[in-house]
Amino acid sequence: MSTSLLDHFASLEDPRIERNKRHALTDILVLVVSAVCSHAKGWEAIEAFGHAKLEWLRQFVPLANGVPSHDCIEYVMTRISPVKFRECFMSWTQAVKEEAEEIIAIDGKTARGSRDRAGGGKPLHMVTAWACENRLVLAQEATDEKSNEITAIPKLLELLELKGCIVTLDAMGCQREIAQQIKQQQGDYVMGLKGNQSHLHEAVEDYFTIAQANQFQNIAHTYTEEVDKGHGRLETRRYWITEDLSTLPKPDQWAGLRSIGLVERECIQGDNTTVEQRYFISSIRAEADLFAQAVRGHWGIENTLHWRLDVTLSEDASRIRKGNGPAMMTCIRHLCINLFEREGSKLSLPKKQNKAAWDDEYRAKVLFA
């Protein structure tokens, strides 16, 4: 299967009528992706990058009529179908994945800068599937409200191959229908619990409170812990998981429910100690190392993907708000992260992006190798 970006995006439909095309859609896409990988933040910056790197760009696309104006770039990118773009994105991602995925983290993020206050528009909220081992964005589904994650997650899951995978979700995604869908697609789940499943959450919390008080005597369970030390902070993470569901209300309503888990994070920094506990339901066996791997994987979508979107790619600072622009640019940023992850060097993402901005050979390697 071809891993070429150009091959996988060749089927993307051009939103313009034929007589208005001075610049090929492929030319514009290559320009935009190259520019965003090189620190460009908006339409004018993308055009400026094109003028500065025109000869380099012509190694890969013709740009027969020169660099499109920022108005042209905006017109095209705000009218491309994000749904069709995501289909091409998924096709390419499946081609470049180097190994089968075991843990897929599902989580949502709001692009705060995309809110159109003048027009009354709501900010874009994108629900993303993150491949924890491959460190790649697998797919995304857009919604205009965080509360709509419940409807977006099933659509996202339909796009994914879940057989043999563990899907992790936070409390927003902890729904019986979602658990059933994951099992129907031959996957497993680890779901965080909070107040939206109040009776279940209370039952699991009470179970582990009593179990801890009695030091888990006569309770079949497994346990593991991890210790991280650095920057004046000592953090200990403890994981307990059991297949004893005897105290849960109507556990048979949750497809494949097999175990419940507790994660305790203790952080000591100077004279301050904080302890946080979180509770989970899951369809996996009661193996603490596997449970810990799944929970760590879900934290990874926050620490590895969302943090880098905001801090390195400045997503929340973006002022692109018109039409499909916010959704398209979030997809482009996801694509850039995937491209940088594939590059393989040990540089951090900021250093990779800096190098892509000034090193033509390195940029070519990232985008077209």
XYZ file of C-alpha atoms in Angstrom:
369
model
C 0.000 0.000 0.000
C 1.345 3.409 -0.915
C 2.366 5.708 1.941
C 2.538 8.799 -0.280
C 0.476 11.723 0.943
C -0.258 12.762 -2.623
C -1.613 9.313 -3.488
C -3.991 9.156 -0.541
C -5.337 12.692 -0.946
C -5.690 12.525 -4.733
C -9.386 11.591 -4.433
C -10.266 14.662 -2.352
C -13.037 16.654 -4.040
C -12.222 20.230 -5.084
C -14.919 22.645 -3.831
C -14.406 25.105 -6.730
C -16.083 25.149 -10.094
C -13.727 24.449 -12.984
C -13.503 27.956 -14.436
C -12.318 29.384 -11.118
C -9.275 27.107 -10.776
C -5.930 28.825 -11.284
C -4.221 26.619 -8.719
C -4.567 22.850 -8.437
C -6.048 21.510 -5.204
C -2.973 19.308 -4.696
C -0.737 22.383 -4.974
C -2.719 24.148 -2.253
C -2.758 21.134 0.071
C 0.994 20.574 -0.207
C 1.594 24.271 0.411
C -0.648 24.326 3.499
C 0.756 21.157 5.090
C 4.348 22.212 4.394
C 3.730 25.673 5.842
C 1.960 24.461 8.987
C 4.785 21.975 9.611
C 7.104 25.000 9.385
C 5.369 27.196 12.002
C 2.882 29.045 9.753
C -0.224 29.893 11.809
C -2.678 31.544 9.384
C -3.564 32.087 5.732
C -1.218 35.060 5.195
C 1.689 33.203 6.805
C 1.007 30.211 4.549
C 1.143 32.453 1.474
C 4.384 34.050 2.719
C 5.917 30.600 3.226
C 4.939 29.732 -0.363
C 6.764 32.756 -1.780
C 9.846 32.020 0.330
C 9.950 28.316 -0.603
C 8.494 28.359 -4.127
C 11.421 26.572 -5.785
C 11.482 23.939 -3.064
C 7.721 23.353 -3.385
C 8.053 22.926 -7.170
C 10.096 19.788 -6.592
C 6.855 18.121 -5.517
C 3.950 20.013 -7.124
C 3.892 22.228 -10.262
C 2.481 25.497 -8.864
C 2.300 26.509 -12.525
C 0.618 29.827 -11.730
C 2.830 30.653 -8.789
C 1.767 30.870 -5.157
C -1.978 31.234 -4.499
C -3.032 34.311 -2.543
C -4.064 33.967 1.072
C -7.644 34.734 -0.015
C -7.536 31.806 -2.445
C -6.057 29.500 0.210
C -8.745 30.530 2.684
C -11.535 30.103 0.108
C -10.470 26.551 -0.703
C -9.609 25.368 2.811
C -12.853 26.672 4.346
C -14.921 24.860 1.707
C -13.249 21.460 1.526
C -15.407 18.782 3.162
C -13.787 17.857 6.503
C -15.521 14.484 6.282
C -13.903 13.689 2.926
C -10.562 15.018 4.138
C -10.718 12.763 7.206
C -11.428 9.765 4.965
C -8.216 10.480 3.037
C -6.402 11.087 6.322
C -7.497 7.699 7.663
C -6.498 5.950 4.440
C -2.982 7.375 4.726
C -2.702 6.655 8.465
C -3.683 3.019 8.010
C -0.987 2.719 5.342
C 1.801 4.128 7.529
C 1.019 2.362 10.807
C 3.986 0.164 11.641
C 2.316 -2.252 14.041
C -1.077 -3.441 15.170
C -2.626 -1.151 17.745
C -3.416 -2.474 21.204
C -4.625 0.619 23.051
C -6.716 3.375 21.420
C -7.484 6.442 23.520
C -10.641 8.404 22.685
C -10.911 11.953 23.955
C -12.247 15.365 22.955
C -10.614 18.779 22.762
C -12.088 22.227 22.160
C -10.233 24.629 19.853
C -11.007 27.708 21.935
C -9.801 30.225 19.376
C -12.295 28.912 16.796
C -15.277 30.500 18.534
C -16.878 33.128 16.286
C -18.231 35.596 18.836
C -19.315 38.126 16.224
C -21.313 35.553 14.307
C -22.525 33.691 17.372
C -20.704 30.525 16.356
C -19.583 27.947 18.922
C -15.984 26.737 19.142
C -15.032 23.545 17.352
C -14.884 20.442 19.541
C -13.013 17.519 17.988
C -13.146 13.955 19.321
C -9.960 12.107 18.415
C -8.762 8.499 18.367
C -5.100 8.305 19.404
C -2.983 5.193 18.770
C -0.906 4.888 21.936
C 1.818 2.543 20.643
C 2.173 4.122 17.200
C 1.673 7.652 18.633
C -0.528 8.574 15.689
C -3.918 10.231 15.312
C -6.086 7.502 13.776
C -9.290 9.425 13.139
C -11.346 12.414 14.264
C -15.001 13.409 14.502
C -16.063 17.042 14.874
C -18.887 18.433 16.998
C -19.750 21.968 18.078
C -20.260 21.161 21.769
C -18.449 19.052 24.370
C -21.769 17.527 25.405
C -22.101 16.074 21.909
C -19.144 13.756 22.498
C -21.732 11.122 23.387
C -23.061 11.212 19.814
C -19.657 11.749 18.176
C -17.895 8.796 19.819
C -20.057 6.073 18.182
C -19.451 7.641 14.759
C -15.724 7.699 15.443
C -15.676 4.092 16.638
C -17.396 2.984 13.420
C -14.347 4.202 11.491
C -11.896 2.088 13.491
C -10.781 -1.530 13.447
C -11.188 -2.512 17.121
C -10.618 -6.273 17.043
C -8.050 -7.106 19.705
C -7.776 -3.472 20.880
C -8.485 -1.823 24.217
C -10.421 1.435 23.873
C -10.005 3.921 26.722
C -12.532 6.675 27.433
C -13.098 9.247 30.169
C -16.349 9.613 32.065
C -18.101 11.468 29.229
C -17.826 8.331 27.089
C -18.869 5.955 29.857
C -22.192 4.909 28.315
C -23.815 1.479 28.039
C -24.425 1.920 24.318
C -20.753 2.753 23.692
C -19.604 -0.268 25.700
C -21.915 -2.464 23.647
C -20.624 -1.034 20.364
C -16.993 -1.644 21.342
C -17.744 -5.263 22.216
C -19.733 -5.731 18.997
C -16.665 -4.513 17.110
C -14.648 -7.172 19.012
C -12.725 -4.716 21.163
C -12.376 -4.203 24.902
C -12.856 -1.048 26.955
C -11.536 0.769 30.019
C -13.892 3.605 31.028
C -13.494 6.264 33.699
C -16.340 6.798 36.137
C -17.775 10.050 37.455
C -21.117 11.521 38.420
C -22.826 10.872 35.079
C -23.047 7.221 36.196
C -23.693 8.140 39.811
C -24.990 4.805 41.151
C -22.244 2.798 39.470
C -19.587 5.321 40.520
C -20.768 5.227 44.153
C -20.805 1.419 44.176
C -17.259 1.141 42.803
C -15.996 3.869 45.150
C -17.608 2.180 48.180
C -16.134 -1.178 47.160
C -12.572 0.102 47.001
C -12.931 2.276 50.106
C -13.856 -0.811 52.146
C -11.247 -2.950 50.381
C -8.465 -0.450 51.134
C -9.568 -0.135 54.745
C -9.219 -3.916 55.074
C -5.998 -4.019 53.022
C -7.750 -6.098 50.338
C -7.900 -9.156 52.608
C -9.799 -12.057 51.058
C -10.330 -10.091 47.835
C -9.031 -11.592 44.599
C -7.205 -8.749 42.840
C -3.920 -7.709 41.261
C -1.829 -4.651 42.080
C 1.052 -2.680 40.636
C 2.618 0.706 41.220
C 4.887 3.178 39.418
C 7.144 5.858 40.864
C 8.320 8.972 39.007
C 10.775 11.431 40.515
C 11.983 14.675 39.023
C 11.864 18.463 39.198
C 11.417 18.342 42.960
C 8.347 16.149 42.758
C 7.764 12.513 43.716
C 4.709 10.880 42.154
C 3.500 7.390 42.968
C 0.715 5.779 40.941
C -1.000 2.707 42.384
C -3.325 0.422 40.424
C -5.788 -2.145 41.803
C -8.136 -4.226 39.637
C -10.572 -7.018 40.515
C -13.192 -9.154 38.786
C -15.482 -9.098 41.840
C -18.643 -7.383 40.559
C -20.921 -8.636 43.330
C -21.687 -5.182 44.786
C -22.440 -3.413 41.495
C -25.985 -2.395 40.521
C -27.103 -4.350 37.435
C -23.648 -5.153 36.014
C -25.280 -7.244 33.278
C -26.485 -3.995 31.652
C -22.881 -3.301 30.600
C -21.813 -5.464 27.659
C -18.744 -7.527 28.476
C -18.164 -5.926 31.900
C -15.497 -8.029 33.599
C -13.583 -5.911 36.105
C -13.453 -2.704 38.127
C -10.321 -0.713 38.923
C -8.890 2.004 41.139
C -5.983 4.318 40.331
C -4.460 6.369 43.132
C -1.984 9.156 42.329
C 0.043 10.499 45.250
C 2.194 13.544 44.558
C 4.725 14.925 47.051
C 6.249 18.316 46.243
C 8.070 20.032 49.076
C 5.786 20.037 52.092
C 2.650 19.470 50.016
C 1.113 16.053 49.440
C -1.919 15.490 47.235
C -3.775 12.235 46.664
C -6.229 11.702 43.815
C -8.317 8.590 43.229
C -10.111 7.598 40.043
C -12.401 4.652 39.400
C -12.899 2.569 36.261
C -15.025 -0.182 34.766
C -13.587 -2.431 32.092
C -14.024 -5.535 30.003
C -10.373 -6.624 30.410
C -9.100 -9.341 32.693
C -7.963 -8.321 36.175
C -4.310 -7.868 35.302
C -2.857 -4.757 36.946
C -0.022 -4.258 34.454
C -2.474 -4.287 31.538
C -4.831 -1.943 33.418
C -1.950 0.446 34.127
C -0.902 0.375 30.479
C -4.429 1.300 29.382
C -4.769 4.153 31.872
C -1.301 5.525 30.978
C -2.283 5.359 27.329
C -5.312 7.545 27.976
C -3.235 10.096 29.859
C -1.009 10.114 26.775
C -3.684 11.692 24.587
C -3.695 14.659 26.977
C 0.057 14.891 27.507
C 1.240 13.894 24.040
C -1.456 15.113 21.653
C -3.588 17.857 23.217
C -0.693 19.590 24.971
C 1.349 19.687 21.766
C -1.599 20.977 19.747
C -1.874 23.926 22.129
C 1.735 24.635 23.065
C 3.649 23.716 19.892
C 1.056 24.169 17.153
C -0.811 27.032 18.912
C -4.278 25.603 18.269
C -6.034 27.613 20.983
C -4.414 30.822 19.696
C -5.635 30.258 16.130
C -8.105 32.844 14.848
C -9.289 30.801 11.870
C -13.078 30.745 12.313
C -14.876 30.809 8.962
C -16.670 27.892 7.340
C -14.879 24.556 7.565
C -11.599 26.321 8.356
C -11.353 25.350 12.069
C -12.107 21.664 11.395
C -9.766 21.547 8.405
C -6.892 23.195 10.266
C -7.290 20.829 13.221
C -7.050 17.932 10.763
C -3.953 19.531 9.184
C -2.335 19.878 12.628
C -3.101 16.226 13.354
C -1.531 15.324 10.021
C 1.589 17.341 10.875
C 1.953 15.558 14.222
C 1.664 12.196 12.468
C 4.283 13.243 9.901
C 6.705 14.327 12.608
C 6.112 11.107 14.577
C 6.943 9.055 11.471
C 10.205 10.920 10.901
C 11.868 8.829 13.578
C 14.566 11.073 15.066
C 14.744 11.630 18.838
C 14.197 15.393 18.570
C 11.275 16.925 20.444
C 8.322 18.168 18.407
C 9.274 21.866 18.830
C 12.799 21.121 17.611
C 11.452 19.127 14.671
C 9.154 21.983 13.722
C 11.991 24.511 13.994
C 14.184 22.320 11.813
C 11.392 21.935 9.250
C 11.103 25.734 9.092
C 14.722 26.319 8.009
C 16.018 22.990 6.642
C 14.627 22.158 3.179
C 16.050 18.630 3.124
C 14.612 17.806 6.532
C 11.189 19.201 5.559
C 11.216 17.034 2.433
C 12.090 14.010 4.557
C 9.190 14.698 6.940
C 6.585 15.215 4.240
C 7.617 12.991 1.368
C 10.012 10.271 2.579
